[in-house]
Each structure stands twice: as structure tokens, then as C-alpha cells.
């Protein structure tokens, strides 16, 4: 594990003066930070990731205790509402007049459809205040919220909401005025407990969505179930060994790493209760069982052979040792197969030529 970078210089940093909004800054124009402490001659920094000055921190924010006000009822508000429901935010209030509110927002807020009801059931409180925000009512309307999101087609009104929120130190996102956002939304793909967010930090949201779709296509269809099953395995391990001592934590993590690295995402997606208990049986002996170790009877006993094959790492790429890899894509296998085929072709041509 890499050591965290530390700023060992205790000197106060100089005031950099007014800072332009991150979305307006070209990373190439950001001057490199002055070295704070000379690097030790023994230190090899080549494996440390270079910093990218994006101005944002991507987090999985737990909003279950937040009261959130969403102003507007158009397409952008619909997307915000969907993400707030997924986040199971405690209290969501939508402030938008009935006319002008798009069908998706209406459906999420009011439809008796099972899916709409399920979405609403995930939050403690969801309310639709069917009125337009008036400029002189901003203070009153934002009262009692922790976060405010505006999705309005009225930039001056959005700016006024932003100013009022800042005065009260409320977190705010103003969809149409990036410099007035405490945080940006991103293009998010969700598969059960898995979320992946793509952010271009205000540079190209349409391209962010394209990148997200590309990632979606690259993921196995049951990846959400795979993550769900890893969660169940980790919970099962905690039931067997819940100790908080340093050695116990280290042993738990080391075992989980070995098990996780032996199962491909597809195999994890298939891990049922029986497989999970058999994997957990390996804990006491420090044995990290792979998919074929718990499926030896599969394919009329061929699983025995496959468990050896799996243990040797032959089925995966021997170079990358990637559980999702395939020997067929391994550069070593592809290269050596190409070499053998090339040599065989050359040899048969030479043979044919000498027999002419
Ligand atoms: C800064 C940010 C603030 C924020 O919203 O938090 C912001 C701001 C603005 N977007 C504008 C326009 C468009 N936004 C989209 C789409 C998305 N925009 C999203 C996020 C963000 N948009 C944040 C930066 C995130 C990042 O950079 O990664 C996504 C990812 C997530 C979401 O909204 O949930 C979602 C895709 C979701 C998905 O499909 O997966 C499209 C494409 C389309 O509609 O098809 C267009 C039209 C094309 C275009 O303009 O590029 C305009 C008006 C510009 C103008 O007036 O010209 C502004 C205001 C401005 O830039 O001034
Ligand atoms: N993802 C993003 O961040 C994107 C941002 N935008 C920006 O976000 C803004 C909103 O986009 P859309 O939802 O597509 O616009 P839209 O025009 O579909 O929706 C605007 C909504 O605001 C409501 N509204 C207007 N005045 C109001 C008031 N005083 N109080 C309460 N509600 C009011 C309208 O009834 C309507 O439902 C646009 O101005 C655009 O600049 C646009 C596309 C994507």
C-alpha cells in the first residue's frame, strides 16, 4: 500500500489571491506547486499517481440525514429527483408549478405504478409544493433545508437562490450556472449497489454521458448481483469473525483480497447461499476457495480438473492474472500461438519449395 503524501513543511502558505472557478481553469495552465520538502534520494516516486487539478472531489455521499429542496420540474429536475431517490435522501421537497412540470417528475411524485411507489418508499418524506418560487419568498422557501438544487430556466432567479443559500451556508447546485455550484452532478450508471460516476468537471457533460454508456457496455450484465454477493460474503465473514483487533482486521482483509481475486465478476454473480457457505468454511484454515473449488461436482466432475486449472491460473491471463481475464486474450498466449503458426507456415512453404 502506498504511503500517504504528507506536507512536512510547517510554513504557512501564501494567499494565492482570487481563484478562478475550476471549470474555467485550463489544467495545462496550472503552474506546478512549489516543492515543499526535498525528496529523499532513496525515494522512487515513479509509481505515485500524478495529480490532476480538477477542483472536485468525487465521493459517495450518504444523504440519508439530509433535507433537500429541488426547485423546478423539467428534464433536469427529473434527473435530480431520480438520483435523490436512489440516494434515499431523508426528505425531498419539489417546488414547481403543476403546469410546466414534466411527465417523469409527475410520475415519480404521484404515480400509483408499483415502480414509482417503490422509488418513493425508499425515502422518509417526499412532498410536491405545487407553486412557483417567488423571488421575495426565497428566504422562506429554503428555510429548514440542508441542500438546495435549482433546475430552472431562469438564471437571475437561480443566482438569487444561490446568494440566499450562501448566506445561510447551505449546500447548493445551480444547474445552469456552474460557478455557483458547490458540487456538480455527473453521468451515473447504476447496477444494484454499484454506482459509477463520470465527471468532466463542467467541460463536456454530453461527452460524460457517452463515456458512461461506453462503460455500461463494458460491464458484465450481472455485475450488480456480483457486488451484492461480495457484500453478502463480507457480511458472512463478519458474522464468523467480528474482532476489531489489528491482527484480526489484517487477517480478514488478507483473506477477502485472496478470495476476491480468485472469482471473476461472472462467477461472483452466480455465488449463491451454498457457494458462499462453502467459501466461508475455508476461513478458519486460511483457505481462499475459488469458484471451481465449490463447484467440483459441476459438469460430471470436470469441476475437479477446472479447480486445478483455476488454481494454476491457466484459465486466466498468466501475465495479468486478472480473474476476469481470458487465456485467449493473453499477450503471451496470442504471441506464442502467432509464432508457432508463423513458423509452421514458413516450414511448410520451405518444404513445398524444396520438393518442387
Ligand atoms: C456543470 C454541470 C452542473 C450540474 O448540472 O451539476 C452542468 C452544467 C450545464 N449543462 C448544460 C448542458 C447540458 N448538460 C447535459 C447533460 C448533463 N449534464 C450533466 C452535468 C452537468 N451539467 C454538470 C457538469 C458535469 C460534467 O461536466 O461532467 C450530467 C452529466 C449529469 C446530470 O445533469 O445529472 C448530464 C448527463 C447525464 C447523462 O445523460 O448521463 C447536456 C447533454 C444532453 O442534454 O444530452 C447538455 C447539452 C449539451 C452541452 O451543452 O454540452 C448547461 C447549459 C449550457 C449552455 O447554456 O450552453 C450547463 C450550464 C453551463 O455549462 O453553463
Ligand atoms: N444537467 C444539467 O446540468 C443541464 C442543465 N441545463 C440547464 O438547466 C436548466 C433547466 O433545464 P431543463 O430542466 O431542461 O429546463 P426546462 O425548461 O425543461 O424546465 C424548467 C422548469 O423550471 C420550472 N420553473 C420555472 N420557473 C420556476 C419557478 N419560479 N419556480 C419553480 N419552478 C419554476 C418550469 O416549470 C420547468 O418545470 C436550463 O436552463 C439549462 O441551462 C440543461 C441541460 C442539462
PDB file of N, CA and C and ligand atoms in Angstrom, residues 79-80 83 173 175-178 181 183-188 198-206 208-209 212, ligand 1:
ATOM      1  N   UNK A  79     -34.050  14.267 -13.587  1.00  0.00           N
ATOM      2  CA  UNK A  79     -32.814  13.508 -13.335  1.00  0.00           C
ATOM      3  C   UNK A  79     -32.337  13.688 -11.891  1.00  0.00           C
ATOM      4  N   UNK A  80     -32.453  14.922 -11.387  1.00  0.00           N
ATOM      5  CA  UNK A  80     -32.064  15.176  -9.979  1.00  0.00           C
ATOM      6  C   UNK A  80     -32.919  14.328  -9.033  1.00  0.00           C
ATOM      7  N   UNK A  83     -31.914  10.709  -8.905  1.00  0.00           N
ATOM      8  CA  UNK A  83     -30.696  10.456  -8.119  1.00  0.00           C
ATOM      9  C   UNK A  83     -30.940  10.637  -6.618  1.00  0.00           C
ATOM     10  N   UNK A 173     -26.592  23.482  -5.661  1.00  0.00           N
ATOM     11  CA  UNK A 173     -26.225  23.197  -7.045  1.00  0.00           C
ATOM     12  C   UNK A 173     -27.191  23.981  -7.919  1.00  0.00           C
ATOM     13  N   UNK A 175     -28.138  24.330 -11.648  1.00  0.00           N
ATOM     14  CA  UNK A 175     -27.885  23.562 -12.879  1.00  0.00           C
ATOM     15  C   UNK A 175     -27.351  24.403 -14.026  1.00  0.00           C
ATOM     16  N   UNK A 176     -27.825  25.658 -14.119  1.00  0.00           N
ATOM     17  CA  UNK A 176     -27.426  26.445 -15.283  1.00  0.00           C
ATOM     18  C   UNK A 176     -26.307  27.447 -15.013  1.00  0.00           C
ATOM     19  N   UNK A 177     -25.756  27.459 -13.784  1.00  0.00           N
ATOM     20  CA  UNK A 177     -24.663  28.409 -13.501  1.00  0.00           C
ATOM     21  C   UNK A 177     -23.512  27.666 -12.794  1.00  0.00           C
ATOM     22  N   UNK A 178     -22.651  26.987 -13.561  1.00  0.00           N
ATOM     23  CA  UNK A 178     -21.611  26.160 -12.931  1.00  0.00           C
ATOM     24  C   UNK A 178     -20.779  26.861 -11.853  1.00  0.00           C
ATOM     25  N   UNK A 181     -22.039  26.430  -8.225  1.00  0.00           N
ATOM     26  CA  UNK A 181     -22.340  25.089  -7.696  1.00  0.00           C
ATOM     27  C   UNK A 181     -21.298  24.703  -6.653  1.00  0.00           C
ATOM     28  N   UNK A 183     -21.127  21.661  -5.840  1.00  0.00           N
ATOM     29  CA  UNK A 183     -20.808  20.327  -6.376  1.00  0.00           C
ATOM     30  C   UNK A 183     -21.529  20.191  -7.701  1.00  0.00           C
ATOM     31  N   UNK A 184     -20.975  19.359  -8.575  1.00  0.00           N
ATOM     32  CA  UNK A 184     -21.634  19.093  -9.860  1.00  0.00           C
ATOM     33  C   UNK A 184     -22.262  17.714  -9.817  1.00  0.00           C
ATOM     34  N   UNK A 185     -23.301  17.558 -10.586  1.00  0.00           N
ATOM     35  CA  UNK A 185     -23.792  16.200 -10.842  1.00  0.00           C
ATOM     36  C   UNK A 185     -22.927  15.603 -11.939  1.00  0.00           C
ATOM     37  N   UNK A 186     -22.979  14.296 -12.072  1.00  0.00           N
ATOM     38  CA  UNK A 186     -22.200  13.645 -13.125  1.00  0.00           C
ATOM     39  C   UNK A 186     -23.074  12.656 -13.845  1.00  0.00           C
ATOM     40  N   UNK A 187     -22.495  11.998 -14.813  1.00  0.00           N
ATOM     41  CA  UNK A 187     -23.237  10.971 -15.541  1.00  0.00           C
ATOM     42  C   UNK A 187     -23.026   9.661 -14.779  1.00  0.00           C
ATOM     43  N   UNK A 188     -24.135   9.118 -14.279  1.00  0.00           N
ATOM     44  CA  UNK A 188     -24.025   7.988 -13.349  1.00  0.00           C
ATOM     45  C   UNK A 188     -24.645   6.723 -13.942  1.00  0.00           C
ATOM     46  N   UNK A 198     -19.230   9.491 -13.968  1.00  0.00           N
ATOM     47  CA  UNK A 198     -18.253  10.115 -14.860  1.00  0.00           C
ATOM     48  C   UNK A 198     -18.439  11.619 -14.732  1.00  0.00           C
ATOM     49  N   UNK A 199     -17.363  12.316 -14.450  1.00  0.00           N
ATOM     50  CA  UNK A 199     -17.427  13.771 -14.382  1.00  0.00           C
ATOM     51  C   UNK A 199     -16.376  14.361 -15.295  1.00  0.00           C
ATOM     52  N   UNK A 200     -16.789  15.374 -16.060  1.00  0.00           N
ATOM     53  CA  UNK A 200     -15.794  16.105 -16.858  1.00  0.00           C
ATOM     54  C   UNK A 200     -15.581  17.481 -16.225  1.00  0.00           C
ATOM     55  N   UNK A 201     -16.080  17.641 -14.992  1.00  0.00           N
ATOM     56  CA  UNK A 201     -15.907  18.884 -14.247  1.00  0.00           C
ATOM     57  C   UNK A 201     -16.356  20.117 -15.031  1.00  0.00           C
ATOM     58  N   UNK A 202     -17.502  19.967 -15.661  1.00  0.00           N
ATOM     59  CA  UNK A 202     -18.110  21.113 -16.346  1.00  0.00           C
ATOM     60  C   UNK A 202     -17.634  21.315 -17.773  1.00  0.00           C
ATOM     61  N   UNK A 203     -16.672  20.497 -18.224  1.00  0.00           N
ATOM     62  CA  UNK A 203     -16.118  20.734 -19.571  1.00  0.00           C
ATOM     63  C   UNK A 203     -17.024  20.172 -20.672  1.00  0.00           C
ATOM     64  N   UNK A 204     -17.535  18.961 -20.488  1.00  0.00           N
ATOM     65  CA  UNK A 204     -18.300  18.349 -21.584  1.00  0.00           C
ATOM     66  C   UNK A 204     -19.294  17.322 -21.098  1.00  0.00           C
ATOM     67  N   UNK A 205     -20.445  17.784 -20.518  1.00  0.00           N
ATOM     68  CA  UNK A 205     -21.406  16.827 -19.945  1.00  0.00           C
ATOM     69  C   UNK A 205     -21.953  15.819 -20.951  1.00  0.00           C
ATOM     70  N   UNK A 206     -22.127  16.242 -22.209  1.00  0.00           N
ATOM     71  CA  UNK A 206     -22.661  15.330 -23.224  1.00  0.00           C
ATOM     72  C   UNK A 206     -21.656  14.186 -23.463  1.00  0.00           C
ATOM     73  N   UNK A 208     -19.516  13.206 -21.228  1.00  0.00           N
ATOM     74  CA  UNK A 208     -19.530  12.393 -19.992  1.00  0.00           C
ATOM     75  C   UNK A 208     -20.556  11.272 -20.147  1.00  0.00           C
ATOM     76  N   UNK A 209     -21.728  11.619 -20.717  1.00  0.00           N
ATOM     77  CA  UNK A 209     -22.788  10.613 -20.888  1.00  0.00           C
ATOM     78  C   UNK A 209     -22.337   9.538 -21.875  1.00  0.00           C
ATOM     79  N   UNK A 212     -19.992   7.264 -20.128  1.00  0.00           N
ATOM     80  CA  UNK A 212     -20.759   6.395 -19.219  1.00  0.00           C
ATOM     81  C   UNK A 212     -21.396   5.230 -19.994  1.00  0.00           C
TER      82      UNK A 212
HETATM   83  C1  LIG B   1     -21.599  21.890 -14.606  1.00  0.00           C
HETATM   84  C2  LIG B   1     -22.826  20.976 -14.606  1.00  0.00           C
HETATM   85  C3  LIG B   1     -23.620  21.400 -13.387  1.00  0.00           C
HETATM   86  C4  LIG B   1     -24.584  20.384 -12.856  1.00  0.00           C
HETATM   87  O1  LIG B   1     -25.592  20.146 -13.522  1.00  0.00           O
HETATM   88  O2  LIG B   1     -24.328  19.848 -11.783  1.00  0.00           O
HETATM   89  C5  LIG B   1     -23.638  21.112 -15.876  1.00  0.00           C
HETATM   90  C6  LIG B   1     -23.950  22.306 -16.461  1.00  0.00           C
HETATM   91  C7  LIG B   1     -24.607  22.522 -17.692  1.00  0.00           C
HETATM   92  N1  LIG B   1     -25.032  21.533 -18.530  1.00  0.00           N
HETATM   93  C8  LIG B   1     -25.555  22.106 -19.659  1.00  0.00           C
HETATM   94  C9  LIG B   1     -25.988  21.425 -20.808  1.00  0.00           C
HETATM   95  C10 LIG B   1     -26.060  20.058 -20.976  1.00  0.00           C
HETATM   96  N2  LIG B   1     -25.970  19.131 -19.945  1.00  0.00           N
HETATM   97  C11 LIG B   1     -26.147  17.897 -20.458  1.00  0.00           C
HETATM   98  C12 LIG B   1     -26.178  16.692 -19.711  1.00  0.00           C
HETATM   99  C13 LIG B   1     -25.755  16.526 -18.419  1.00  0.00           C
HETATM  100  N3  LIG B   1     -25.168  17.465 -17.623  1.00  0.00           N
HETATM  101  C14 LIG B   1     -24.685  16.946 -16.506  1.00  0.00           C
HETATM  102  C15 LIG B   1     -23.948  17.607 -15.554  1.00  0.00           C
HETATM  103  C16 LIG B   1     -23.548  18.931 -15.555  1.00  0.00           C
HETATM  104  N4  LIG B   1     -24.041  19.912 -16.336  1.00  0.00           N
HETATM  105  C17 LIG B   1     -22.508  19.468 -14.600  1.00  0.00           C
HETATM  106  C18 LIG B   1     -21.108  19.169 -15.155  1.00  0.00           C
HETATM  107  C19 LIG B   1     -20.843  17.683 -15.258  1.00  0.00           C
HETATM  108  C20 LIG B   1     -19.693  17.295 -16.122  1.00  0.00           C
HETATM  109  O3  LIG B   1     -19.094  18.110 -16.812  1.00  0.00           O
HETATM  110  O4  LIG B   1     -19.336  16.102 -16.085  1.00  0.00           O
HETATM  111  C21 LIG B   1     -24.932  15.463 -16.466  1.00  0.00           C
HETATM  112  C22 LIG B   1     -23.586  14.746 -16.656  1.00  0.00           C
HETATM  113  C23 LIG B   1     -25.497  14.943 -15.166  1.00  0.00           C
HETATM  114  C24 LIG B   1     -26.850  15.489 -14.745  1.00  0.00           C
HETATM  115  O5  LIG B   1     -27.280  16.575 -15.092  1.00  0.00           O
HETATM  116  O6  LIG B   1     -27.467  14.723 -13.971  1.00  0.00           O
HETATM  117  C25 LIG B   1     -25.905  15.252 -17.671  1.00  0.00           C
HETATM  118  C26 LIG B   1     -25.682  13.977 -18.494  1.00  0.00           C
HETATM  119  C27 LIG B   1     -26.324  12.822 -17.776  1.00  0.00           C
HETATM  120  C28 LIG B   1     -26.420  11.592 -18.574  1.00  0.00           C
HETATM  121  O7  LIG B   1     -27.092  11.581 -19.625  1.00  0.00           O
HETATM  122  O8  LIG B   1     -25.842  10.597 -18.139  1.00  0.00           O
HETATM  123  C29 LIG B   1     -26.325  18.013 -21.865  1.00  0.00           C
HETATM  124  C30 LIG B   1     -26.466  16.831 -22.814  1.00  0.00           C
HETATM  125  C31 LIG B   1     -27.853  16.439 -23.067  1.00  0.00           C
HETATM  126  O9  LIG B   1     -28.796  17.071 -22.566  1.00  0.00           O
HETATM  127  O10 LIG B   1     -27.992  15.459 -23.815  1.00  0.00           O
HETATM  128  C32 LIG B   1     -26.281  19.368 -22.201  1.00  0.00           C
HETATM  129  C33 LIG B   1     -26.384  19.992 -23.597  1.00  0.00           C
HETATM  130  C34 LIG B   1     -25.029  19.891 -24.321  1.00  0.00           C
HETATM  131  C35 LIG B   1     -23.971  20.845 -23.776  1.00  0.00           C
HETATM  132  O11 LIG B   1     -24.258  21.992 -23.513  1.00  0.00           O
HETATM  133  O12 LIG B   1     -22.809  20.392 -23.634  1.00  0.00           O
HETATM  134  C36 LIG B   1     -25.556  23.510 -19.499  1.00  0.00           C
HETATM  135  C37 LIG B   1     -26.115  24.522 -20.494  1.00  0.00           C
HETATM  136  C38 LIG B   1     -25.005  25.015 -21.398  1.00  0.00           C
HETATM  137  C39 LIG B   1     -25.428  26.190 -22.234  1.00  0.00           C
HETATM  138  O13 LIG B   1     -26.200  27.044 -21.766  1.00  0.00           O
HETATM  139  O14 LIG B   1     -24.929  26.276 -23.388  1.00  0.00           O
HETATM  140  C40 LIG B   1     -24.956  23.760 -18.266  1.00  0.00           C
HETATM  141  C41 LIG B   1     -24.649  25.096 -17.694  1.00  0.00           C
HETATM  142  C42 LIG B   1     -23.315  25.611 -18.249  1.00  0.00           C
HETATM  143  O15 LIG B   1     -22.427  24.832 -18.633  1.00  0.00           O
HETATM  144  O16 LIG B   1     -23.161  26.835 -18.242  1.00  0.00           O
END
